[in-house]
Short mmCIF file of C-alpha atoms in Angstrom, two decimals:
data_model
loop_
_atom_site.label_atom_id
_atom_site.label_comp_id
_atom_site.label_asym_id
_atom_site.label_seq_id
_atom_site.Cartn_x
_atom_site.Cartn_y
_atom_site.Cartn_z
CA MET A 1 50.48 101.64 54.13
CA ASN A 2 53.41 103.90 52.76
CA ILE A 3 55.44 106.50 54.67
CA SER A 4 53.57 109.44 53.52
CA GLN A 5 50.19 107.94 54.52
CA TYR A 6 51.53 107.05 57.96
CA THR A 7 53.05 110.69 58.49
CA MET A 8 49.67 112.08 57.68
CA ILE A 9 47.59 109.95 60.19
CA LYS A 10 50.46 109.73 62.81
CA PRO A 11 48.95 112.76 64.98
CA LEU A 12 45.46 111.14 64.98
CA VAL A 13 46.80 107.77 66.11
CA LYS A 14 48.77 109.52 68.91
CA HIS A 15 45.59 111.21 69.92
CA LEU A 16 43.54 107.97 70.00
CA LEU A 17 46.19 106.10 71.91
CA THR A 18 46.43 108.84 74.66
CA ALA A 19 42.50 108.77 74.96
CA VAL A 20 42.42 104.92 75.30
CA SER A 21 45.23 105.04 77.68
CA GLY A 22 43.37 107.61 79.96
CA LEU A 23 40.20 105.50 79.73
CA LEU A 24 42.16 102.48 80.75
CA ILE A 25 43.71 104.05 83.71
CA SER A 26 40.30 105.61 84.69
CA CYS A 27 38.72 102.10 84.58
CA GLN A 28 41.55 100.41 86.43
CA SER A 29 41.25 103.12 89.24
CA SER A 30 37.60 102.64 89.51
CA GLY A 31 37.92 98.98 89.50
CA GLN A 32 40.48 99.19 92.34
CA ASP A 33 38.18 101.37 94.47
CA GLN A 34 35.36 98.91 93.86
CA GLN A 35 37.60 96.06 94.81
CA ARG A 36 38.47 97.79 98.10
CA ASN A 37 34.81 98.16 98.88
CA ASN A 38 33.83 94.66 97.65
CA PRO A 39 36.73 92.39 96.93
CA GLN A 40 34.52 90.15 94.59
CA GLY A 41 33.34 93.22 92.69
CA GLU A 42 29.73 92.13 92.90
CA VAL A 43 26.96 94.18 94.52
CA ILE A 44 23.35 93.00 94.69
CA THR A 45 20.22 95.07 95.42
CA VAL A 46 17.60 93.30 97.80
CA ASN A 47 14.40 95.12 97.86
CA ALA A 48 11.72 94.23 100.34
CA LEU A 49 8.03 94.79 99.17
CA ASN A 50 5.63 96.13 101.84
CA LYS A 51 2.83 95.69 99.32
CA GLU A 52 3.58 91.92 99.16
CA SER A 53 2.64 90.65 102.57
CA HIS A 54 2.53 86.85 103.51
CA GLN A 55 2.20 84.74 106.60
CA THR A 56 2.57 86.00 110.19
CA ILE A 57 5.06 84.03 112.01
CA GLU A 58 3.94 82.20 115.16
CA HIS A 59 7.09 80.32 116.52
CA PHE A 60 10.27 78.44 116.12
CA GLY A 61 10.65 75.40 118.19
CA ALA A 62 12.31 71.97 118.92
CA SER A 63 11.43 68.89 120.74
CA ASP A 64 12.75 67.55 124.10
CA ALA A 65 12.76 63.85 122.81
CA TRP A 66 14.48 61.59 124.06
CA SER A 67 17.54 62.96 125.82
CA THR A 68 16.14 65.50 128.18
CA GLN A 69 14.74 62.73 130.32
CA PHE A 70 18.30 62.02 131.46
CA VAL A 71 20.10 65.46 130.81
CA GLY A 72 17.22 67.15 132.85
CA LEU A 73 18.82 65.26 135.71
CA TRP A 74 22.28 66.26 135.08
CA PRO A 75 24.35 68.65 137.27
CA TYR A 76 22.59 71.87 137.43
CA ALA A 77 25.34 74.04 135.69
CA LYS A 78 25.46 71.77 132.60
CA LYS A 79 21.74 71.53 131.95
CA ARG A 80 21.28 75.23 132.66
CA ALA A 81 23.90 75.99 130.08
CA ILE A 82 22.15 73.73 127.45
CA ALA A 83 18.87 75.38 128.32
CA GLU A 84 20.45 78.89 127.83
CA LEU A 85 21.72 77.91 124.34
CA LEU A 86 18.25 76.87 123.26
CA PHE A 87 15.93 79.37 125.01
CA SER A 88 17.96 82.62 125.96
CA MET A 89 17.35 86.08 124.28
CA GLU A 90 20.24 87.59 126.43
CA GLU A 91 23.59 88.83 125.09
CA ASP A 92 27.02 88.49 126.59
CA THR A 93 29.22 91.42 127.33
CA ASP A 94 30.57 91.62 123.58
CA GLY A 95 26.97 91.77 122.18
CA ASN A 96 26.79 88.16 121.02
CA PRO A 97 23.66 86.02 121.75
CA LYS A 98 23.72 83.53 124.50
CA GLY A 99 21.10 81.37 122.90
CA ILE A 100 18.64 81.16 119.94
CA GLY A 101 15.39 82.15 121.67
CA LEU A 102 13.20 79.41 120.66
CA SER A 103 9.50 80.43 121.11
CA MET A 104 7.97 76.99 121.23
CA TRP A 105 8.90 73.81 123.31
CA ARG A 106 7.52 70.29 122.22
CA PHE A 107 7.16 67.92 125.20
CA ASN A 108 7.14 64.23 124.44
CA VAL A 109 4.38 62.56 126.37
CA GLY A 110 5.75 58.97 126.93
CA ALA A 111 3.93 55.82 126.54
CA GLY A 112 5.65 53.95 129.31
CA SER A 113 8.04 51.75 127.43
CA ALA A 114 10.76 52.89 129.95
CA GLY A 115 8.91 51.02 132.69
CA GLN A 116 8.84 47.88 130.55
CA GLY A 117 12.63 47.90 130.20
CA GLU A 118 14.02 45.37 127.78
CA GLU A 119 10.67 43.75 127.63
CA SER A 120 9.36 46.84 125.79
CA GLY A 121 11.07 45.52 122.65
CA ILE A 122 12.56 48.92 122.04
CA ARG A 123 16.30 48.24 121.83
CA ASP A 124 17.61 51.70 122.56
CA GLU A 125 17.02 52.63 126.19
CA TRP A 126 17.37 56.32 125.34
CA ARG A 127 14.46 55.93 123.02
CA ARG A 128 12.01 54.37 125.61
CA ALA A 129 9.95 56.86 127.54
CA GLU A 130 8.30 57.03 131.06
CA SER A 131 4.52 57.72 131.44
CA PHE A 132 2.67 59.82 134.00
CA LEU A 133 -0.16 56.95 133.91
CA GLU A 134 0.66 53.91 135.95
CA THR A 135 -0.53 50.44 135.14
CA ASP A 136 -3.07 50.60 137.82
CA GLY A 137 -4.68 53.69 136.37
CA SER A 138 -3.33 56.20 138.74
CA TYR A 139 -1.14 59.14 137.72
CA ASN A 140 2.52 59.69 139.03
CA TRP A 141 3.47 63.22 138.48
CA GLU A 142 6.96 62.61 139.63
CA LYS A 143 7.66 60.86 136.25
CA GLN A 144 9.33 62.36 133.20
CA ALA A 145 11.07 64.75 135.68
CA GLY A 146 14.07 65.50 133.49
CA GLN A 147 11.67 66.63 130.77
CA VAL A 148 9.59 68.68 133.25
CA TRP A 149 12.79 70.43 134.12
CA PHE A 150 13.45 71.61 130.65
CA ALA A 151 9.85 72.48 130.21
CA GLN A 152 10.18 74.66 133.34
CA ALA A 153 13.52 76.20 132.18
CA ALA A 154 11.92 76.93 128.98
CA LYS A 155 9.27 79.10 130.66
CA GLU A 156 11.83 80.70 132.87
CA PHE A 157 13.63 81.89 129.68
CA GLY A 158 10.48 83.30 128.29
CA VAL A 159 9.50 80.56 125.77
CA GLY A 160 5.82 81.49 125.10
CA LYS A 161 4.24 78.05 123.86
CA LEU A 162 4.33 74.59 125.15
CA LEU A 163 3.04 71.56 122.97
CA LEU A 164 2.49 68.00 124.02
CA PHE A 165 2.85 65.25 121.65
CA PRO A 166 2.77 61.35 122.29
CA ASN A 167 4.37 59.07 119.63
CA SER A 168 2.07 56.33 121.13
CA PRO A 169 -0.89 55.85 123.46
CA PRO A 170 0.09 54.60 126.99
CA VAL A 171 1.00 50.80 126.82
CA SER A 172 -2.01 50.10 129.02
CA MET A 173 -4.33 51.18 126.12
CA THR A 174 -2.49 49.72 123.06
CA LYS A 175 -3.68 46.50 121.29
CA ASN A 176 -0.48 44.74 121.77
CA GLY A 177 0.67 46.14 125.21
CA ARG A 178 3.52 47.72 123.72
CA ALA A 179 4.47 51.27 122.66
CA TYR A 180 5.06 50.29 119.01
CA ALA A 181 2.77 48.65 116.66
CA SER A 182 2.37 45.17 115.06
CA ASP A 183 2.49 44.55 111.41
CA GLY A 184 1.88 48.14 110.40
CA LYS A 185 -1.49 48.25 111.87
CA SER A 186 -2.78 51.15 114.30
CA ASN A 187 -2.25 50.18 117.83
CA LEU A 188 -5.28 51.74 119.47
CA ASP A 189 -8.79 50.25 119.39
CA GLU A 190 -11.81 52.61 118.64
CA ASP A 191 -13.21 51.78 121.99
CA ASN A 192 -10.15 53.42 123.68
CA TYR A 193 -10.28 56.72 121.74
CA GLU A 194 -12.22 58.42 124.60
CA ALA A 195 -9.69 57.08 127.19
CA PHE A 196 -6.76 58.34 125.19
CA GLY A 197 -8.44 61.77 124.96
CA GLU A 198 -9.07 61.77 128.65
CA TYR A 199 -5.55 60.80 129.32
CA LEU A 200 -3.99 63.65 127.25
CA THR A 201 -6.36 66.03 129.13
CA GLU A 202 -5.23 64.82 132.57
CA VAL A 203 -1.66 65.13 131.52
CA THR A 204 -2.47 68.76 130.54
CA LYS A 205 -4.03 69.50 133.93
CA GLY A 206 -1.11 67.59 135.62
CA LEU A 207 1.47 69.81 134.08
CA GLU A 208 -0.66 72.96 134.74
CA LYS A 209 -0.16 72.03 138.40
CA LYS A 210 3.52 72.35 137.86
CA GLY A 211 3.06 75.82 136.57
CA LEU A 212 3.21 74.74 132.81
CA SER A 213 0.47 75.97 130.60
CA VAL A 214 -0.16 73.67 127.53
CA ALA A 215 -1.06 75.66 124.47
CA TYR A 216 -1.31 72.69 122.11
CA ILE A 217 -1.73 68.94 122.00
CA SER A 218 -0.65 66.99 118.82
CA PRO A 219 -2.29 63.66 119.37
CA VAL A 220 -0.63 61.58 116.61
CA ASN A 221 2.78 61.65 115.16
CA GLU A 222 3.83 60.51 111.57
CA PRO A 223 0.72 58.39 111.01
CA GLN A 224 1.95 57.18 107.69
CA TRP A 225 4.73 55.14 108.85
CA ASP A 226 4.33 51.43 110.16
CA TRP A 227 6.24 51.79 113.51
CA SER A 228 6.46 48.07 113.75
CA GLU A 229 10.28 47.42 114.23
CA GLY A 230 10.97 48.57 117.72
CA GLY A 231 13.04 51.52 116.90
CA GLN A 232 11.08 53.90 119.12
CA GLU A 233 7.58 54.50 120.48
CA GLY A 234 5.14 55.12 117.59
CA THR A 235 1.96 53.71 115.84
CA PRO A 236 0.36 54.35 112.30
CA PHE A 237 -3.11 55.79 111.94
CA TRP A 238 -5.54 56.20 109.14
CA ASN A 239 -7.24 59.49 108.54
CA ASN A 240 -10.70 58.19 109.79
CA GLU A 241 -8.90 57.05 113.01
CA ILE A 242 -7.24 60.37 113.51
CA SER A 243 -10.64 62.10 113.06
CA GLY A 244 -12.00 59.86 115.80
CA ILE A 245 -9.23 60.60 118.26
CA VAL A 246 -9.44 64.25 117.71
CA LYS A 247 -13.14 64.33 118.18
CA ALA A 248 -12.68 62.35 121.59
CA LEU A 249 -9.99 64.81 122.65
CA ASP A 250 -11.90 67.88 121.72
CA LYS A 251 -14.87 66.54 123.81
CA SER A 252 -12.57 65.85 126.82
CA LEU A 253 -10.84 69.23 126.73
CA ALA A 254 -14.33 70.92 126.44
CA ALA A 255 -15.54 68.86 129.56
CA LYS A 256 -12.62 70.21 131.67
CA ASN A 257 -13.03 73.82 130.44
CA LEU A 258 -9.47 73.94 128.99
CA GLN A 259 -8.45 76.35 126.33
CA THR A 260 -5.61 73.94 124.91
CA LYS A 261 -5.81 73.74 121.14
CA ILE A 262 -5.37 70.46 119.20
CA ASP A 263 -2.65 70.35 116.24
CA VAL A 264 -3.02 67.84 113.37
CA ALA A 265 -1.59 65.74 111.97
CA GLU A 266 2.25 65.75 111.92
CA ALA A 267 2.34 64.15 108.57
CA GLY A 268 5.66 62.16 107.91
CA LYS A 269 6.30 64.02 104.72
CA ILE A 270 4.76 67.19 103.24
CA ASP A 271 3.50 65.13 100.27
CA TYR A 272 0.69 63.61 102.30
CA LEU A 273 -0.88 66.96 102.82
CA TYR A 274 -1.88 67.16 99.14
CA GLU A 275 -1.80 63.62 97.75
CA HIS A 276 -2.16 60.02 98.97
CA ALA A 277 0.95 58.89 97.26
CA ASP A 278 1.71 55.51 98.70
CA LYS A 279 -0.41 55.77 101.74
CA GLU A 280 -4.06 55.32 100.67
CA GLY A 281 -6.33 56.58 103.28
CA ARG A 282 -3.44 58.34 105.01
CA GLY A 283 -2.79 61.23 102.67
CA LYS A 284 -4.67 64.13 101.11
CA GLN A 285 -5.00 65.29 104.80
CA VAL A 286 -5.80 68.89 104.03
CA ARG A 287 -8.89 67.88 102.24
CA ASP A 288 -9.80 65.13 104.66
CA PHE A 289 -9.65 67.06 107.77
CA PHE A 290 -10.53 70.64 106.63
CA HIS A 291 -13.03 70.39 103.77
CA PRO A 292 -16.63 70.18 105.06
CA GLU A 293 -17.87 67.59 102.62
CA SER A 294 -15.17 64.98 103.94
CA SER A 295 -16.40 62.20 106.17
CA ASN A 296 -13.42 62.90 108.38
CA TYR A 297 -13.93 66.69 108.71
CA ILE A 298 -12.79 68.13 111.99
CA GLY A 299 -12.39 71.85 111.00
CA ASP A 300 -15.60 72.89 112.83
CA LEU A 301 -14.38 71.64 116.33
CA THR A 302 -13.82 74.12 119.09
CA HIS A 303 -10.33 72.92 120.23
CA VAL A 304 -8.95 72.20 116.70
CA SER A 305 -6.43 74.83 115.68
CA PRO A 306 -6.82 76.26 112.19
CA THR A 307 -3.49 74.71 111.30
CA ILE A 308 -2.23 71.59 109.67
CA SER A 309 1.37 70.38 110.43
CA ALA A 310 3.76 68.26 108.58
CA HIS A 311 7.49 67.21 108.42
CA SER A 312 9.91 68.22 105.84
CA TYR A 313 11.94 64.79 105.73
CA PHE A 314 12.86 63.28 102.32
CA THR A 315 11.63 66.59 100.42
CA THR A 316 14.51 68.74 100.61
CA SER A 317 16.64 67.92 97.60
CA PRO A 318 17.31 68.64 94.83
CA PHE A 319 16.49 72.38 95.33
CA LYS A 320 14.03 72.57 92.24
CA THR A 321 12.17 69.52 93.68
CA ALA A 322 12.09 71.05 96.99
CA VAL A 323 10.54 74.21 95.63
CA ASN A 324 7.96 72.36 93.59
CA LYS A 325 6.74 70.24 96.52
CA ARG A 326 6.48 73.28 98.81
CA SER A 327 4.59 75.17 96.07
CA ARG A 328 1.99 72.30 96.07
CA VAL A 329 1.70 72.37 99.84
CA SER A 330 1.10 76.29 99.53
CA SER A 331 -1.57 75.88 96.95
CA GLU A 332 -3.35 73.10 98.82
CA ILE A 333 -3.26 75.03 102.14
CA SER A 334 -4.86 78.12 100.43
CA SER A 335 -7.79 75.97 99.31
CA VAL A 336 -9.02 76.37 102.85
CA GLN A 337 -9.74 79.94 104.01
CA GLY A 338 -7.91 80.81 107.23
CA LEU A 339 -5.92 77.63 107.32
CA SER A 340 -2.07 77.96 108.13
CA TYR A 341 0.70 75.50 107.85
CA TRP A 342 3.36 74.52 110.48
CA MET A 343 6.52 72.64 109.47
CA SER A 344 6.57 70.83 112.76
CA GLU A 345 9.71 68.47 112.65
CA TYR A 346 12.98 68.19 110.68
CA CYS A 347 16.40 67.17 110.87
CA ILE A 348 18.86 65.92 108.16
CA LEU A 349 17.89 62.41 107.14
CA GLY A 350 18.89 60.03 104.12
CA ASP A 351 21.41 61.04 101.51
CA ASN A 352 19.50 64.02 100.06
CA GLY A 353 20.25 63.14 96.44
CA GLY A 354 23.80 63.05 97.36
CA GLU A 355 23.80 66.62 98.49
CA ILE A 356 24.21 65.87 102.22
CA ASN A 357 24.12 62.66 104.23
CA GLY A 358 22.25 62.39 107.55
CA ASN A 359 24.71 59.93 108.90
CA GLY A 360 27.73 61.19 110.88
CA ARG A 361 27.74 64.10 113.49
CA ASP A 362 29.05 67.33 111.89
CA LEU A 363 29.20 70.43 114.18
CA GLY A 364 30.46 72.66 111.12
CA ILE A 365 29.01 74.89 108.66
CA ASP A 366 28.20 72.50 105.89
CA PRO A 367 25.07 71.03 107.46
CA ALA A 368 24.22 74.56 108.97
CA LEU A 369 23.95 76.11 105.52
CA TYR A 370 21.82 73.09 104.30
CA VAL A 371 19.41 73.46 107.22
CA ALA A 372 19.15 77.27 106.54
CA ARG A 373 18.21 76.51 102.91
CA VAL A 374 15.50 74.10 104.26
CA ILE A 375 14.13 76.72 106.52
CA HIS A 376 14.22 79.42 103.73
CA ASN A 377 12.11 77.28 101.39
CA ASP A 378 9.67 76.12 104.09
CA LEU A 379 9.09 79.84 105.05
CA THR A 380 9.09 81.39 101.71
CA VAL A 381 7.65 78.71 99.42
CA SER A 382 5.30 76.73 101.66
CA ASN A 383 4.52 79.68 103.68
CA ALA A 384 4.95 77.98 107.07
CA SER A 385 3.93 80.10 110.02
CA ALA A 386 6.21 77.85 112.36
CA TRP A 387 9.31 75.79 112.05
CA HIS A 388 10.45 73.23 114.36
CA TRP A 389 13.61 71.10 114.72
CA TRP A 390 13.44 67.53 115.80
CA LEU A 391 16.03 66.63 118.59
CA ALA A 392 17.01 69.75 120.52
CA VAL A 393 19.69 67.65 122.43
CA SER A 394 21.14 64.51 120.65
CA PRO A 395 23.38 61.63 121.83
CA TYR A 396 23.68 60.15 118.34
CA ASP A 397 26.24 60.02 115.61
CA TYR A 398 23.85 61.71 113.23
CA LYS A 399 22.86 65.19 111.92
CA ASP A 400 19.69 65.54 114.23
CA GLY A 401 20.81 67.67 117.25
CA LEU A 402 20.98 71.35 117.90
CA VAL A 403 23.15 70.60 120.88
CA TYR A 404 25.03 67.32 121.19
CA ILE A 405 25.91 65.33 124.44
CA ASP A 406 27.89 62.45 125.47
CA LYS A 407 25.55 59.37 125.80
CA GLN A 408 25.70 59.22 129.46
CA LYS A 409 22.65 59.35 131.78
CA GLU A 410 24.06 60.90 134.75
CA ASP A 411 26.70 63.48 133.46
CA GLY A 412 28.67 64.19 130.44
CA ASN A 413 29.91 66.94 128.01
CA PHE A 414 27.86 68.73 125.62
CA TYR A 415 28.63 70.37 122.22
CA GLU A 416 27.32 73.26 120.24
CA SER A 417 26.57 72.70 116.51
CA LYS A 418 26.56 75.16 113.65
CA MET A 419 22.78 74.01 113.07
CA LEU A 420 21.96 75.39 116.44
CA TRP A 421 23.13 78.92 115.41
CA ALA A 422 21.74 78.64 111.92
CA LEU A 423 18.39 78.23 113.27
CA GLY A 424 19.11 81.07 115.56
CA ASN A 425 19.61 83.32 112.62
CA TYR A 426 15.87 82.80 112.27
CA SER A 427 14.35 82.07 115.65
CA ARG A 428 16.11 84.64 117.55
CA TYR A 429 15.14 87.66 115.57
CA ILE A 430 11.95 86.66 113.62
CA ARG A 431 9.77 86.86 116.80
CA PRO A 432 5.99 85.69 117.03
CA GLY A 433 3.89 88.27 115.29
CA TYR A 434 6.40 89.33 112.66
CA GLN A 435 5.23 89.16 109.22
CA ARG A 436 7.05 87.97 106.06
CA ILE A 437 7.03 90.24 103.10
CA GLY A 438 8.17 89.70 99.56
CA VAL A 439 11.80 90.22 98.42
CA GLU A 440 13.35 90.97 94.98
CA VAL A 441 16.94 90.27 94.30
CA ASN A 442 18.12 92.37 91.47
CA LYS A 443 14.63 93.09 90.57
CA GLU A 444 13.97 89.35 90.22
CA LYS A 445 11.68 87.34 92.55
CA GLN A 446 13.20 84.15 91.48
CA GLN A 447 16.19 83.12 93.65
CA THR A 448 19.10 80.87 93.19
CA PRO A 449 20.33 78.36 95.93
CA ASP A 450 23.67 80.16 96.07
CA LEU A 451 22.16 83.37 97.66
CA LEU A 452 18.71 83.09 99.43
CA VAL A 453 17.08 86.18 100.98
CA SER A 454 13.97 86.53 103.07
CA ALA A 455 12.46 89.53 104.93
CA TYR A 456 10.15 90.03 107.99
CA GLN A 457 8.54 93.11 109.40
CA SER A 458 7.87 93.66 113.05
CA PRO A 459 4.19 94.33 114.09
CA SER A 460 5.06 98.09 114.59
CA LYS A 461 6.47 97.95 110.86
CA GLU A 462 9.49 100.10 112.38
CA GLU A 463 11.87 97.06 112.05
CA MET A 464 12.83 94.86 109.29
CA VAL A 465 14.72 91.53 109.63
CA PHE A 466 16.54 90.18 106.63
CA VAL A 467 18.04 86.76 106.60
CA LEU A 468 20.63 86.00 103.91
CA VAL A 469 22.05 82.65 103.07
CA ASN A 470 25.26 82.65 101.07
CA SER A 471 26.18 79.18 100.16
CA GLY A 472 28.71 80.49 97.58
CA ILE A 473 32.56 80.58 97.83
CA LYS A 474 32.57 84.42 97.42
CA GLU A 475 31.49 87.10 99.65
CA VAL A 476 28.67 89.27 98.37
CA THR A 477 27.68 92.89 99.25
CA VAL A 478 24.11 93.69 99.28
CA ASP A 479 22.34 96.96 99.10
CA LEU A 480 19.09 96.57 101.36
CA THR A 481 16.04 98.60 100.44
CA VAL A 482 12.33 98.61 101.36
CA ASP A 483 10.07 99.77 98.64
CA GLY A 484 13.15 101.15 96.90
CA LYS A 485 14.18 103.17 99.84
CA VAL A 486 17.49 102.64 101.51
CA THR A 487 17.10 100.98 105.12
CA SER A 488 18.96 102.07 108.13
CA VAL A 489 21.11 99.00 109.05
CA GLN A 490 21.31 98.84 112.90
CA GLU A 491 22.95 95.36 113.51
CA ALA A 492 23.89 92.05 111.75
CA TYR A 493 24.85 88.67 112.99
CA VAL A 494 26.74 85.95 111.20
CA THR A 495 26.99 82.14 111.34
CA SER A 496 29.95 80.98 109.55
CA LYS A 497 32.99 78.44 109.74
CA ASP A 498 34.37 80.41 112.59
CA LYS A 499 31.54 82.45 113.97
CA ASP A 500 28.37 81.42 115.91
CA LEU A 501 25.73 84.09 115.31
CA GLU A 502 28.36 86.68 116.21
CA SER A 503 27.70 90.34 116.04
CA MET A 504 29.44 91.74 112.89
CA LYS A 505 31.77 94.50 113.62
CA SER A 506 32.80 95.22 110.05
CA GLY A 507 31.17 95.00 106.63
CA ILE A 508 28.06 97.12 107.55
CA SER A 509 27.27 100.69 106.29
CA GLU A 510 24.05 102.50 105.72
CA GLY A 511 21.82 100.24 103.75
CA ASN A 512 24.84 98.07 102.82
CA VAL A 513 26.17 94.75 104.34
CA THR A 514 28.85 92.36 103.16
CA ILE A 515 27.81 88.79 103.39
CA PRO A 516 30.72 86.48 103.97
CA ALA A 517 31.25 83.39 101.79
CA ARG A 518 29.55 80.31 103.13
CA SER A 519 27.49 82.07 105.81
CA ILE A 520 24.15 83.00 107.18
CA VAL A 521 23.59 86.62 108.10
CA THR A 522 20.77 88.11 109.95
CA VAL A 523 20.35 92.01 109.47
CA LEU A 524 18.21 94.30 111.64
CA ALA A 525 17.18 97.37 110.01
CA LYS A 526 14.94 100.42 110.62
CA THR A 527 12.51 101.06 107.79
CA GLY A 528 11.29 104.48 108.64
CA ILE A 529 7.73 103.37 107.80
#
């Protein structure tokens, strides 16, 4: 370019440079404003869909095995404080929850291995259990006193449902006289099905005399496992045996005019609901128990709940596999009209494909985020209407407890875990009768494991509960809408590295909430519907 040409276009270049400079300044200013509102510069729209309704939530729960037999006899102030963490719906003076508000409590009906002591063959004393049934056939209602205390405390705090579950029939009824099986064979003769049913009915009546109304009995637990190594009370059962036991229990409950329902079948993995897998005769339990053409059909019995239960163990990683398995569960459940699904037991077991290891107690946020992801998938993919943790109180060096304790029978310290509060993000605010509805994230229904969102509507349809699980390393700002209309955010509660389901005092505006990195946040909103 020569000088004359440059002279001719110089005014134009200057004009263009001025315009570009102004545009850059404007963009920079806009970006700075956005950074002030959202440091990561990312805003996500979450839209709940009233037209897409799913399951109605029945309850969130946990079990009293095995520690409450001792902890229930600890000094009052300590056991009361533990019960408050599990059951309370109250808030402290700062507006923070005192507990996670469980709505179901699971009572382990012992088989009597504790009375056998070391002769029981169960190595860990804490995994032995008393029995109300004495060896002479009489009942001693002073047994299992620690567990009874926790069940009564649950009732006092307003927990609505009590479920009884035995891991084994009483030792006086088993084939080998022990509370665990031999050689992977079921430990109850067919001749004792009626006696077992009558026993569970008597326990139900005995607890009612203590002011405890039993809503459900789950007569078998993880029947696919062998239970032959003396690790705890337990026995395998085949589907035809389970059918026989349930029929006997149904008959006994009817004879005593009890309204208690029967829950089946606590499958050891969710896979056994839809396939035999490696347990021929112990899988395909939806079809075997709830399809009328099956020889093991029990769906027409008066006391059988229109529900089937299974455990989420060994099926939670990797994320894609977890989703696929739960999709199969949902499909199988939908093959029976009116049948619902309970995820009735979970804690972190195994190495989970290298994502997280069950070994080693960890009170921090890492296992809490993992558990929140499991709950999300169980509720939103398999459409579970109930979700239950395993050990409410654990003395072990494992990721199996909501509250941990020193392994001391008479007194000790207790420790809250983040897994307790992560469950509380769901259990405290999604109350029985709330209905899950569909969610779109940035107009897409497919969600990524980094940010998981679910929504639940109150029976009055006036309140919406959003639970958001941000496993990422950056905070995310979300615009919350219902059918495209901005919600009125009332409150939000966060579980994170340094907060335990704490009321959020910042990051909230009309329809807008900032979700901190590596946190679980529950948002309560008014829908105006």
